Coordinates of C-alpha atoms in Angstrom, one line a residue:
M1 CA 0.0 0.0 0.0
T2 CA 1.0 3.6 -0.5
T3 CA 0.4 6.9 1.3
A4 CA -2.1 7.9 -1.3
K5 CA -4.2 4.7 -0.9
D6 CA -3.9 5.0 2.9
L7 CA -5.1 8.6 2.7
L8 CA -8.2 7.6 0.6
I9 CA -9.1 4.8 3.0
I10 CA -8.8 7.2 5.9
A11 CA -10.9 9.8 4.2
I12 CA -13.7 7.3 3.5
E13 CA -13.4 5.6 6.9
V14 CA -12.9 8.5 9.3
D15 CA -15.1 11.1 7.6
P16 CA -17.6 9.3 5.4
G17 CA -20.2 12.0 5.4
G18 CA -17.8 14.9 5.5
P19 CA -17.5 17.8 3.0
V20 CA -14.3 16.6 1.4
G21 CA -14.5 17.1 -2.3
Q22 CA -13.1 14.8 -5.0
G23 CA -11.0 17.7 -6.3
D24 CA -9.4 18.4 -3.0
L25 CA -8.7 14.7 -2.5
S26 CA -7.2 14.4 -6.0
L27 CA -4.7 17.1 -5.2
A28 CA -3.8 15.5 -1.9
L29 CA -3.4 12.1 -3.5
A30 CA -1.0 13.6 -6.1
G31 CA 0.9 15.1 -3.2
A32 CA 1.0 11.8 -1.4
E33 CA 2.4 10.1 -4.5
L34 CA 5.1 12.7 -4.7
I35 CA 6.0 12.2 -1.1
D36 CA 6.3 8.4 -1.6
L37 CA 8.5 9.0 -4.7
L38 CA 10.7 11.3 -2.6
G39 CA 10.8 8.5 0.1
T40 CA 12.0 5.9 -2.4
R41 CA 14.5 8.4 -3.9
A42 CA 12.8 8.2 -7.3
V43 CA 12.7 12.0 -7.3
T44 CA 14.4 14.9 -5.5
L45 CA 13.4 18.6 -5.3
A46 CA 15.6 21.3 -6.7
G47 CA 13.9 24.3 -5.1
D48 CA 10.3 23.5 -6.0
G49 CA 11.3 21.6 -9.2
V50 CA 10.5 17.9 -9.3
V51 CA 13.7 16.2 -10.6
P52 CA 13.7 12.4 -11.5
A53 CA 16.5 10.7 -9.6
G54 CA 16.3 7.0 -10.6
D55 CA 14.8 4.5 -12.9
A56 CA 13.5 2.0 -10.3
V57 CA 9.8 1.2 -11.0
P58 CA 7.5 1.2 -7.9
E59 CA 5.6 -2.0 -7.3
D60 CA 2.3 -0.2 -6.9
R61 CA 0.5 0.3 -10.2
L62 CA -0.6 3.9 -9.7
L63 CA 2.7 4.9 -8.1
A64 CA 4.5 3.4 -11.1
E65 CA 2.2 5.4 -13.4
A66 CA 3.1 8.5 -11.4
A67 CA 6.8 7.8 -11.8
A68 CA 6.4 7.2 -15.5
S69 CA 4.7 10.5 -16.0
L70 CA 7.5 12.5 -14.5
V71 CA 9.0 15.2 -16.7
R72 CA 12.5 13.9 -17.3
Q73 CA 14.1 16.8 -19.1
G74 CA 14.6 20.4 -18.0
P75 CA 13.0 22.6 -17.3
Y76 CA 11.4 20.3 -14.7
E77 CA 7.9 21.0 -13.6
S78 CA 7.2 22.6 -10.2
V79 CA 5.5 20.8 -7.4
D80 CA 2.4 23.0 -8.0
D81 CA 2.3 22.0 -11.7
W82 CA 2.7 18.3 -10.7
L83 CA -0.3 18.5 -8.3
W84 CA -2.6 20.1 -10.9
R85 CA -1.5 17.8 -13.8
R86 CA -1.2 14.5 -11.9
G87 CA -4.1 15.3 -9.7
R88 CA -6.7 15.5 -12.5
D89 CA -9.3 12.9 -11.8
L90 CA -6.9 11.0 -9.5
F91 CA -9.7 10.4 -6.9
S92 CA -11.6 8.3 -9.5
A93 CA -8.5 6.4 -10.5
Y94 CA -7.7 5.4 -6.9
T95 CA -11.3 4.5 -6.1
A96 CA -11.4 2.3 -9.2
V97 CA -8.2 0.5 -8.3
L98 CA -9.2 0.0 -4.6
E99 CA -12.6 -1.4 -5.8
E100 CA -10.7 -3.7 -8.2
E101 CA -8.5 -4.9 -5.3
G102 CA -11.5 -5.5 -3.1
Q103 CA -10.6 -2.8 -0.7
L104 CA -13.7 -0.7 -1.4
T105 CA -17.3 -1.6 -2.0
R106 CA -20.3 0.6 -3.0
Q107 CA -23.5 0.2 -1.2
R108 CA -26.7 1.6 -2.7
R109 CA -29.5 2.7 -0.5
R110 CA -32.6 0.5 -1.1
R111 CA -35.2 3.2 -1.1
M112 CA -33.2 5.7 -3.1
S113 CA -32.3 3.9 -6.3
F114 CA -31.0 7.1 -7.9
A115 CA -28.9 8.1 -5.0
A116 CA -25.1 7.9 -5.2
A117 CA -23.7 4.7 -3.8
R118 CA -22.0 5.0 -0.5
M119 CA -18.4 3.7 -0.4
T120 CA -17.3 1.5 2.4
V121 CA -13.9 0.2 3.3
A122 CA -13.5 -3.6 3.5
D123 CA -12.0 -5.0 6.6
S124 CA -8.5 -5.9 5.4
P125 CA -4.8 -5.6 6.3
A126 CA -4.8 -2.5 4.1
R127 CA -7.6 -0.8 6.1
R128 CA -5.9 -1.7 9.4
R129 CA -2.5 -0.3 8.2
A130 CA -4.1 2.9 7.1
L131 CA -6.0 3.4 10.3
H132 CA -2.9 2.5 12.3
R133 CA -1.0 5.3 10.5
W134 CA -3.9 7.6 11.4
A135 CA -4.1 6.5 15.1
A136 CA -0.3 6.8 15.4
D137 CA -0.5 10.5 14.5
E138 CA 1.9 10.0 11.6
P139 CA 2.8 13.6 10.6
V140 CA 2.6 13.2 6.8
V141 CA -0.8 11.4 6.9
L142 CA -2.2 14.0 9.4
A143 CA -1.0 16.9 7.4
L144 CA -2.4 15.6 4.1
A145 CA -5.7 14.8 5.8
A146 CA -5.8 18.3 7.4
A147 CA -5.2 19.8 4.0
V148 CA -8.6 18.4 2.8
G149 CA -10.4 19.3 6.0
I150 CA -10.1 16.0 7.9
Q151 CA -9.0 16.8 11.5
C152 CA -7.5 14.3 13.9
D153 CA -9.2 14.4 17.4
Q154 CA -6.6 12.4 19.3
S155 CA -3.6 14.8 18.7
A156 CA -3.5 18.1 20.6
D157 CA -0.3 19.2 18.7
E158 CA 0.2 20.0 15.1
P159 CA 2.0 17.3 13.1
V160 CA 5.7 18.0 12.8
V161 CA 7.4 17.1 9.5
T162 CA 11.2 17.5 9.6
D163 CA 12.0 16.8 5.9
D164 CA 12.3 20.0 3.9
A165 CA 11.2 18.4 0.6
V166 CA 8.2 16.8 2.2
T167 CA 7.3 20.1 3.9
T168 CA 7.5 21.8 0.5
V169 CA 5.0 19.3 -1.0
L170 CA 2.6 19.6 1.9
A171 CA 2.7 23.4 1.7
A172 CA 1.9 23.1 -2.0
V173 CA -1.0 20.8 -1.4
H174 CA -2.4 23.2 1.2
G175 CA -2.0 26.1 -1.3
A176 CA -3.6 24.1 -4.2
V177 CA -6.6 23.1 -2.1
M178 CA -7.1 26.8 -1.1
E179 CA -6.8 27.9 -4.7
L180 CA -9.4 25.3 -5.7
E181 CA -11.8 26.5 -3.0
A182 CA -11.3 30.1 -4.3
V183 CA -12.2 29.0 -7.8
R184 CA -15.4 27.3 -6.4
Q185 CA -16.4 30.4 -4.5
R186 CA -15.8 32.6 -7.5
R187 CA -18.0 30.4 -9.7
S188 CA -20.7 30.3 -7.1
F189 CA -20.7 34.1 -7.0
E190 CA -20.8 34.3 -10.8
N191 CA -23.7 31.8 -11.0
A192 CA -25.6 33.6 -8.3
A193 CA -25.1 36.9 -10.1
F194 CA -26.3 35.3 -13.4
A195 CA -29.4 33.9 -11.7
N196 CA -30.2 37.3 -10.3
V197 CA -29.9 38.8 -13.8
W198 CA -32.5 36.3 -15.1
R199 CA -34.8 36.9 -12.2
G200 CA -34.7 40.6 -12.8
A201 CA -35.2 40.3 -16.6

């Protein structure tokens, strides 16, 4: 399992009815992938540039896809560019793979045939590993979860990440999620203004 898969399991398990959006999670999943690639030394950061550092192929399919998609010639893309490019529809990609692996199931509500199916996490070693990382207050996991609005109740202190490159990625994830929220709000205001014009016509 990877940090991205653990994060998605935590999001579904810990905050199933929460306000976390798929776009927010997609950005955080892309950040989690980059953190895992840093951990395996597949990439390094030069400032905020993502620089490939090796040819080893990760065992995980989605992480291997992430590694294969790295820009391998200068100028290298920034962490921000990576999040927006790699994060596009990443939530859907991860839920599909976890369903395929039997880690996620969808349960439709009987009386509401047109309602969206509710995702549940299967009881498995993957689920237990993800929740162990959450319960252990692992700083990276807590910081990624906090970026998408999932707060940890058991920890009174802010998670402390000591690796500068990981800190750079986490800051970029926070910034990207805030930027996405600003876009949502702007569209909401524009739609409301448009609706008011039609009402007044």
